[in-house]
Amino acid sequence: MSSSSMDLLMFLLLLVYPVALAKSSSTVPAIFTFGRFTNGRTVADFICLPLQKPFLELQIQILNGTSNFSNGINFASAGSGLLFDTNKFMGVTPIQTQLQQFQTLVEQNLIEKSIIQESLFLLETGSNDIFNYFLPFQTPTLSPDAYVNTMLDQVNKTIDQIYKLGARRIAFFSLGPVGCVPARAMLPNAPTNKCFGKMNVMAKMYNTRLEEIVNIIPTKYPGAIAVFGAVYGITHRFQTYPARYGFTDVSNACCGNGTLGGLMQCGREGYKICNNPNEFLFWDFYHPTERTYHLMSKALWNGNKNHIRPFNLMALATTNIAI
């Protein structure tokens, strides 16, 4: 992919601690984000406001002795994935580096471990990796099954790292139906009159195995609790019953150009933009609109087990655990 992030939702790793949560009397003071893209707010923003400072900006403030962690940090890097080489040519900051940046702050005692233990961690990444598997200018060296397992190896390493740093309340979001994004129009073997089935099969394979990992977290990591957000299913319902959720278009990008609006990145010369973004599922060739994220956030925050299991984010944030 050329220049923007390729994650359907985004790579999202949040650390939430004493800031008011949206639409809740619960309190959980800052949020640390590793990824964001849309025409407005993302799931993270709807769960916890105000917005966080970018890590690079905070780095300058640390050097100047004026750092402020009052509402968290944004470590986001557009285009990153689980695999170190994903979109490396774009100069992205891989998840491994983003996590190291976070670890360094903890080791420098700029973030108290006691606070981290009370915090909420959210993670969603992998769409970039899946999409890139089908790019025409590179031949995969692994089978789809082996490739997904390599992605999940990094998931396990990520859990190990954040647990050692104090994470105890962990939420993983599944991949969405990445084979349905408008950007598939750029792939020579992908259909444009329906979703790209092979890509969605890989996403569902990843999601199934990810949920298995999430289910054993409380056993493997004493004192930790974890939930699995079924983003694929949530998005699929939007696509299946668009009118029920206020959508008139669940196939095309609001901002872009060409087939499905997926042949041009929003903002590049020649792009076109729709007049009613709130009625579109997709903002650009890859990312959901703010309204889509808003609906997702509500399903994840206080939804039932069809949306997130074994309990929702509100329960994850408020459940008493032994530290």
CSV table of C-alpha atoms in Angstrom, one decimal:
chain,number,residue,atom,x,y,z
A,1,MET,CA,0.0,0.0,0.0
A,2,SER,CA,1.2,3.5,-0.7
A,3,SER,CA,1.1,5.9,2.2
A,4,SER,CA,-1.7,5.7,4.8
A,5,SER,CA,-2.3,3.2,7.5
A,6,MET,CA,-3.9,-0.1,6.3
A,7,ASP,CA,-5.6,-1.2,9.5
A,8,LEU,CA,-9.4,-1.4,9.3
A,9,LEU,CA,-9.8,-0.2,12.8
A,10,MET,CA,-6.3,0.8,13.6
A,11,PHE,CA,-3.5,-0.5,15.7
A,12,LEU,CA,-4.8,0.3,19.1
A,13,LEU,CA,-3.0,-0.1,22.4
A,14,LEU,CA,-4.5,2.0,25.1
A,15,LEU,CA,-3.5,2.5,28.6
A,16,VAL,CA,-6.3,4.1,30.5
A,17,TYR,CA,-6.1,5.4,34.0
A,18,PRO,CA,-8.0,8.1,36.3
A,19,VAL,CA,-9.9,10.4,33.2
A,20,ALA,CA,-13.7,10.1,32.9
A,21,LEU,CA,-14.9,7.5,30.5
A,22,ALA,CA,-17.5,8.5,28.0
A,23,LYS,CA,-21.1,8.0,29.1
A,24,SER,CA,-20.1,6.4,32.4
A,25,SER,CA,-19.7,7.3,36.0
A,26,SER,CA,-16.6,5.1,36.0
A,27,THR,CA,-13.2,6.8,36.1
A,28,VAL,CA,-10.1,5.2,34.7
A,29,PRO,CA,-6.9,9.8,34.2
A,30,ALA,CA,-5.1,9.1,30.9
A,31,ILE,CA,-5.0,7.1,27.7
A,32,PHE,CA,-2.0,5.9,25.7
A,33,THR,CA,-2.7,5.2,22.1
A,34,PHE,CA,-0.6,3.2,19.5
A,35,GLY,CA,-2.7,4.1,16.3
A,36,ARG,CA,-5.6,6.2,14.8
A,37,PHE,CA,-7.2,7.1,11.5
A,38,THR,CA,-10.6,8.5,10.4
A,39,ASN,CA,-12.5,11.7,9.5
A,40,GLY,CA,-13.0,12.5,13.2
A,41,ARG,CA,-12.9,10.5,16.4
A,42,THR,CA,-12.0,6.8,16.8
A,43,VAL,CA,-13.1,4.1,19.2
A,44,ALA,CA,-10.4,5.3,21.6
A,45,ASP,CA,-11.7,8.9,21.6
A,46,PHE,CA,-15.3,7.9,22.3
A,47,ILE,CA,-14.2,5.7,25.2
A,48,CYS,CA,-11.9,8.2,26.8
A,49,LEU,CA,-11.4,12.0,26.2
A,50,PRO,CA,-9.6,14.4,25.7
A,51,LEU,CA,-7.2,13.5,22.9
A,52,GLN,CA,-3.6,12.5,23.8
A,53,LYS,CA,-0.4,14.1,22.8
A,54,PRO,CA,1.8,12.5,20.2
A,55,PHE,CA,4.8,10.7,21.6
A,56,LEU,CA,7.3,12.7,19.5
A,57,GLU,CA,5.8,15.9,20.9
A,58,LEU,CA,6.0,14.6,24.4
A,59,GLN,CA,9.6,13.5,23.8
A,60,ILE,CA,10.5,17.2,23.2
A,61,GLN,CA,8.6,18.2,26.4
A,62,ILE,CA,10.5,15.6,28.4
A,63,LEU,CA,13.8,17.0,27.2
A,64,ASN,CA,12.6,20.5,28.2
A,65,GLY,CA,11.4,19.3,31.5
A,66,THR,CA,7.8,20.2,30.8
A,67,SER,CA,6.2,16.8,30.2
A,68,ASN,CA,2.6,16.3,31.2
A,69,PHE,CA,0.9,12.8,31.2
A,70,SER,CA,-2.4,14.1,32.4
A,71,ASN,CA,-4.4,12.5,29.7
A,72,GLY,CA,-2.0,10.0,28.1
A,73,ILE,CA,0.2,9.6,25.0
A,74,ASN,CA,-0.4,8.8,21.3
A,75,PHE,CA,2.3,6.4,20.0
A,76,ALA,CA,0.5,5.9,16.7
A,77,SER,CA,2.4,5.2,13.4
A,78,ALA,CA,0.3,5.0,10.3
A,79,GLY,CA,0.8,1.8,8.4
A,80,SER,CA,2.3,-0.3,11.1
A,81,GLY,CA,1.3,-3.9,11.8
A,82,LEU,CA,2.2,-6.8,13.9
A,83,LEU,CA,5.1,-7.9,11.7
A,84,PHE,CA,8.3,-5.8,11.8
A,85,ASP,CA,8.6,-5.5,8.0
A,86,THR,CA,5.0,-4.5,7.3
A,87,ASN,CA,5.1,-1.2,5.3
A,88,LYS,CA,8.7,-0.8,6.4
A,89,PHE,CA,9.4,1.0,3.1
A,90,MET,CA,7.0,3.8,4.2
A,91,GLY,CA,9.2,4.6,7.3
A,92,VAL,CA,6.5,3.5,9.8
A,93,THR,CA,7.4,3.0,13.4
A,94,PRO,CA,6.7,-0.7,14.0
A,95,ILE,CA,4.8,-2.0,17.0
A,96,GLN,CA,8.0,-3.4,18.4
A,97,THR,CA,9.5,0.1,18.5
A,98,GLN,CA,6.2,1.7,19.8
A,99,LEU,CA,6.2,-0.8,22.7
A,100,GLN,CA,9.9,0.0,23.4
A,101,GLN,CA,9.1,3.7,23.6
A,102,PHE,CA,6.4,2.9,26.2
A,103,GLN,CA,8.7,0.6,28.1
A,104,THR,CA,11.4,3.3,28.2
A,105,LEU,CA,9.0,5.7,29.8
A,106,VAL,CA,8.1,3.2,32.4
A,107,GLU,CA,11.7,2.3,33.1
A,108,GLN,CA,12.6,6.0,33.5
A,109,ASN,CA,9.8,6.2,36.1
A,110,LEU,CA,7.9,8.7,34.0
A,111,ILE,CA,4.8,6.4,34.3
A,112,GLU,CA,4.2,4.8,37.7
A,113,LYS,CA,3.8,1.0,37.6
A,114,SER,CA,1.1,1.2,40.3
A,115,ILE,CA,-0.9,3.4,37.9
A,116,ILE,CA,-0.4,1.0,35.0
A,117,GLN,CA,-1.7,-1.9,37.0
A,118,GLU,CA,-5.0,0.0,37.4
A,119,SER,CA,-5.2,0.8,33.7
A,120,LEU,CA,-7.0,-0.6,30.7
A,121,PHE,CA,-5.1,-1.9,27.7
A,122,LEU,CA,-6.7,-2.2,24.3
A,123,LEU,CA,-5.1,-3.8,21.3
A,124,GLU,CA,-6.2,-4.1,17.6
A,125,THR,CA,-3.8,-4.6,14.8
A,126,GLY,CA,-3.0,-7.0,11.9
A,127,SER,CA,-5.1,-5.7,9.0
A,128,ASN,CA,-2.0,-4.1,7.4
A,129,ASP,CA,-0.3,-7.5,7.6
A,130,ILE,CA,-3.2,-9.4,6.1
A,131,PHE,CA,-3.7,-6.9,3.3
A,132,ASN,CA,0.0,-6.8,2.4
A,133,TYR,CA,0.0,-10.6,2.0
A,134,PHE,CA,-2.0,-10.1,-1.2
A,135,LEU,CA,0.0,-7.2,-2.7
A,136,PRO,CA,0.9,-8.1,-6.3
A,137,PHE,CA,4.6,-6.9,-6.1
A,138,GLN,CA,5.6,-9.4,-3.5
A,139,THR,CA,5.3,-13.2,-3.4
A,140,PRO,CA,4.5,-14.6,0.0
A,141,THR,CA,7.1,-17.0,1.4
A,142,LEU,CA,4.7,-18.5,3.9
A,143,SER,CA,1.3,-20.2,3.6
A,144,PRO,CA,-1.7,-18.2,4.9
A,145,ASP,CA,-1.7,-20.5,8.0
A,146,ALA,CA,2.0,-20.0,8.8
A,147,TYR,CA,1.7,-16.3,8.1
A,148,VAL,CA,-1.2,-15.9,10.6
A,149,ASN,CA,0.8,-17.9,13.2
A,150,THR,CA,3.7,-15.6,12.8
A,151,MET,CA,1.4,-12.6,13.5
A,152,LEU,CA,0.1,-14.4,16.6
A,153,ASP,CA,3.7,-15.0,17.8
A,154,GLN,CA,4.0,-11.2,18.0
A,155,VAL,CA,0.7,-11.0,19.8
A,156,ASN,CA,2.1,-13.3,22.5
A,157,LYS,CA,5.3,-11.3,22.7
A,158,THR,CA,3.2,-8.1,23.1
A,159,ILE,CA,1.2,-9.6,26.0
A,160,ASP,CA,4.4,-10.8,27.7
A,161,GLN,CA,5.9,-7.3,27.4
A,162,ILE,CA,2.9,-5.3,28.6
A,163,TYR,CA,2.2,-7.8,31.4
A,164,LYS,CA,5.8,-7.5,32.7
A,165,LEU,CA,5.3,-3.7,32.7
A,166,GLY,CA,2.2,-4.0,34.8
A,167,ALA,CA,-0.8,-4.5,32.5
A,168,ARG,CA,-3.6,-6.4,34.2
A,169,ARG,CA,-6.8,-5.3,32.3
A,170,ILE,CA,-6.4,-6.3,28.7
A,171,ALA,CA,-8.8,-6.1,25.7
A,172,PHE,CA,-8.1,-7.4,22.2
A,173,PHE,CA,-10.2,-6.4,19.3
A,174,SER,CA,-10.5,-8.8,16.4
A,175,LEU,CA,-9.8,-7.7,12.8
A,176,GLY,CA,-12.7,-6.5,10.8
A,177,PRO,CA,-13.6,-7.9,7.4
A,178,VAL,CA,-10.5,-6.4,5.8
A,179,GLY,CA,-11.4,-8.1,2.5
A,180,CYS,CA,-14.3,-5.6,2.2
A,181,VAL,CA,-12.3,-2.4,2.3
A,182,PRO,CA,-12.5,-0.2,-0.9
A,183,ALA,CA,-8.7,-0.4,-1.2
A,184,ARG,CA,-9.1,-4.0,-2.6
A,185,ALA,CA,-9.9,-2.3,-5.9
A,186,MET,CA,-6.1,-1.8,-6.3
A,187,LEU,CA,-5.4,-5.6,-6.1
A,188,PRO,CA,-5.6,-7.3,-9.5
A,189,ASN,CA,-7.2,-10.5,-8.3
A,190,ALA,CA,-9.7,-9.0,-5.9
A,191,PRO,CA,-13.4,-8.7,-6.9
A,192,THR,CA,-15.0,-5.3,-6.6
A,193,ASN,CA,-18.7,-6.5,-6.7
A,194,LYS,CA,-18.2,-8.4,-3.5
A,195,CYS,CA,-15.7,-8.7,-0.7
A,196,PHE,CA,-12.4,-10.4,-1.2
A,197,GLY,CA,-13.1,-13.9,0.2
A,198,LYS,CA,-9.5,-15.1,0.5
A,199,MET,CA,-8.5,-12.1,2.5
A,200,ASN,CA,-11.5,-12.4,4.9
A,201,VAL,CA,-10.7,-16.1,5.4
A,202,MET,CA,-7.3,-15.1,6.7
A,203,ALA,CA,-8.8,-12.4,8.9
A,204,LYS,CA,-11.2,-14.9,10.4
A,205,MET,CA,-8.4,-17.5,10.9
A,206,TYR,CA,-6.5,-14.8,12.8
A,207,ASN,CA,-9.5,-13.8,14.9
A,208,THR,CA,-10.3,-17.4,15.9
A,209,ARG,CA,-6.8,-18.1,17.1
A,210,LEU,CA,-6.6,-14.6,18.8
A,211,GLU,CA,-9.7,-15.4,20.8
A,212,GLU,CA,-8.1,-18.6,22.0
A,213,ILE,CA,-5.1,-16.6,23.2
A,214,VAL,CA,-7.3,-14.1,25.0
A,215,ASN,CA,-9.2,-16.9,26.7
A,216,ILE,CA,-6.1,-18.3,28.4
A,217,ILE,CA,-4.7,-15.0,29.6
A,218,PRO,CA,-6.2,-15.2,33.1
A,219,THR,CA,-4.6,-18.7,33.5
A,220,LYS,CA,-1.3,-17.9,31.9
A,221,TYR,CA,-0.8,-14.5,33.5
A,222,PRO,CA,-1.8,-14.5,37.2
A,223,GLY,CA,-3.8,-11.4,38.2
A,224,ALA,CA,-4.7,-10.4,34.6
A,225,ILE,CA,-8.2,-10.4,33.1
A,226,ALA,CA,-8.9,-10.1,29.3
A,227,VAL,CA,-11.8,-9.7,26.9
A,228,PHE,CA,-12.2,-10.2,23.1
A,229,GLY,CA,-14.0,-7.6,21.1
A,230,ALA,CA,-15.7,-9.2,18.1
A,231,VAL,CA,-15.1,-6.3,15.6
A,232,TYR,CA,-15.6,-8.5,12.6
A,233,GLY,CA,-19.1,-9.5,13.7
A,234,ILE,CA,-20.0,-5.9,14.6
A,235,THR,CA,-18.9,-4.6,11.2
A,236,HIS,CA,-20.6,-7.5,9.4
A,237,ARG,CA,-23.9,-6.5,11.0
A,238,PHE,CA,-23.5,-3.0,9.7
A,239,GLN,CA,-22.9,-4.4,6.2
A,240,THR,CA,-25.8,-6.8,6.4
A,241,TYR,CA,-28.4,-4.4,7.9
A,242,PRO,CA,-27.1,-0.9,6.8
A,243,ALA,CA,-30.5,0.9,7.1
A,244,ARG,CA,-30.9,-0.3,10.6
A,245,TYR,CA,-27.7,1.6,11.6
A,246,GLY,CA,-28.3,4.6,9.4
A,247,PHE,CA,-26.0,3.7,6.5
A,248,THR,CA,-26.8,4.2,2.8
A,249,ASP,CA,-23.4,3.0,1.5
A,250,VAL,CA,-21.3,0.2,3.1
A,251,SER,CA,-19.1,-0.5,0.0
A,252,ASN,CA,-17.6,2.8,-1.2
A,253,ALA,CA,-15.2,5.2,0.3
A,254,CYS,CA,-16.6,8.7,1.1
A,255,CYS,CA,-13.3,10.2,0.3
A,256,GLY,CA,-11.2,8.9,-2.6
A,257,ASN,CA,-11.7,8.3,-6.3
A,258,GLY,CA,-12.0,5.5,-8.9
A,259,THR,CA,-13.7,2.1,-8.4
A,260,LEU,CA,-15.2,1.9,-4.9
A,261,GLY,CA,-13.4,5.2,-4.2
A,262,GLY,CA,-10.5,2.8,-3.5
A,263,LEU,CA,-8.0,3.7,-6.2
A,264,MET,CA,-6.9,7.0,-4.6
A,265,GLN,CA,-5.9,8.0,-1.1
A,266,CYS,CA,-8.1,10.7,0.4
A,267,GLY,CA,-6.3,14.1,0.2
A,268,ARG,CA,-4.2,13.3,-2.9
A,269,GLU,CA,-4.7,15.4,-6.0
A,270,GLY,CA,-7.9,14.4,-7.8
A,271,TYR,CA,-9.8,13.0,-4.8
A,272,LYS,CA,-13.5,13.4,-4.4
A,273,ILE,CA,-15.5,13.6,-1.2
A,274,CYS,CA,-19.1,12.7,-0.4
A,275,ASN,CA,-21.7,15.1,1.0
A,276,ASN,CA,-23.0,12.7,3.7
A,277,PRO,CA,-20.1,11.0,5.4
A,278,ASN,CA,-22.3,9.9,8.4
A,279,GLU,CA,-24.1,7.6,6.0
A,280,PHE,CA,-20.9,5.9,4.8
A,281,LEU,CA,-19.3,2.9,6.5
A,282,PHE,CA,-15.9,3.8,5.1
A,283,TRP,CA,-14.3,7.2,5.2
A,284,ASP,CA,-11.4,6.5,2.9
A,285,PHE,CA,-10.1,3.5,1.0
A,286,TYR,CA,-9.3,1.7,4.2
A,287,HIS,CA,-10.7,3.4,7.3
A,288,PRO,CA,-14.2,3.7,8.8
A,289,THR,CA,-16.0,7.0,9.3
A,290,GLU,CA,-16.3,8.6,12.7
A,291,ARG,CA,-19.9,7.4,12.8
A,292,THR,CA,-18.9,3.8,12.3
A,293,TYR,CA,-16.3,4.1,15.1
A,294,HIS,CA,-19.0,5.7,17.3
A,295,LEU,CA,-21.3,2.7,16.8
A,296,MET,CA,-18.4,0.3,17.4
A,297,SER,CA,-17.4,2.1,20.6
A,298,LYS,CA,-20.9,1.7,22.0
A,299,ALA,CA,-21.0,-2.0,21.2
A,300,LEU,CA,-17.6,-2.6,22.8
A,301,TRP,CA,-18.2,-0.4,25.8
A,302,ASN,CA,-21.5,-1.8,27.0
A,303,GLY,CA,-22.4,-4.4,24.5
A,304,ASN,CA,-23.4,-8.1,25.0
A,305,LYS,CA,-21.4,-11.2,24.4
A,306,ASN,CA,-22.1,-11.1,20.7
A,307,HIS,CA,-20.1,-7.9,20.6
A,308,ILE,CA,-17.4,-8.5,23.3
A,309,ARG,CA,-16.8,-11.4,25.7
A,310,PRO,CA,-16.7,-12.7,28.3
A,311,PHE,CA,-17.8,-9.2,29.4
A,312,ASN,CA,-17.7,-5.6,28.0
A,313,LEU,CA,-15.2,-2.8,28.4
A,314,MET,CA,-17.2,-1.1,31.1
A,315,ALA,CA,-17.0,-4.3,33.2
A,316,LEU,CA,-13.3,-4.7,32.4
A,317,ALA,CA,-12.6,-1.2,33.6
A,318,THR,CA,-14.6,-1.6,36.9
A,319,THR,CA,-14.0,-5.2,37.9
A,320,ASN,CA,-12.0,-5.6,41.1
A,321,ILE,CA,-8.8,-7.6,40.5
A,322,ALA,CA,-6.0,-8.7,42.8
A,323,ILE,CA,-2.9,-6.7,42.0
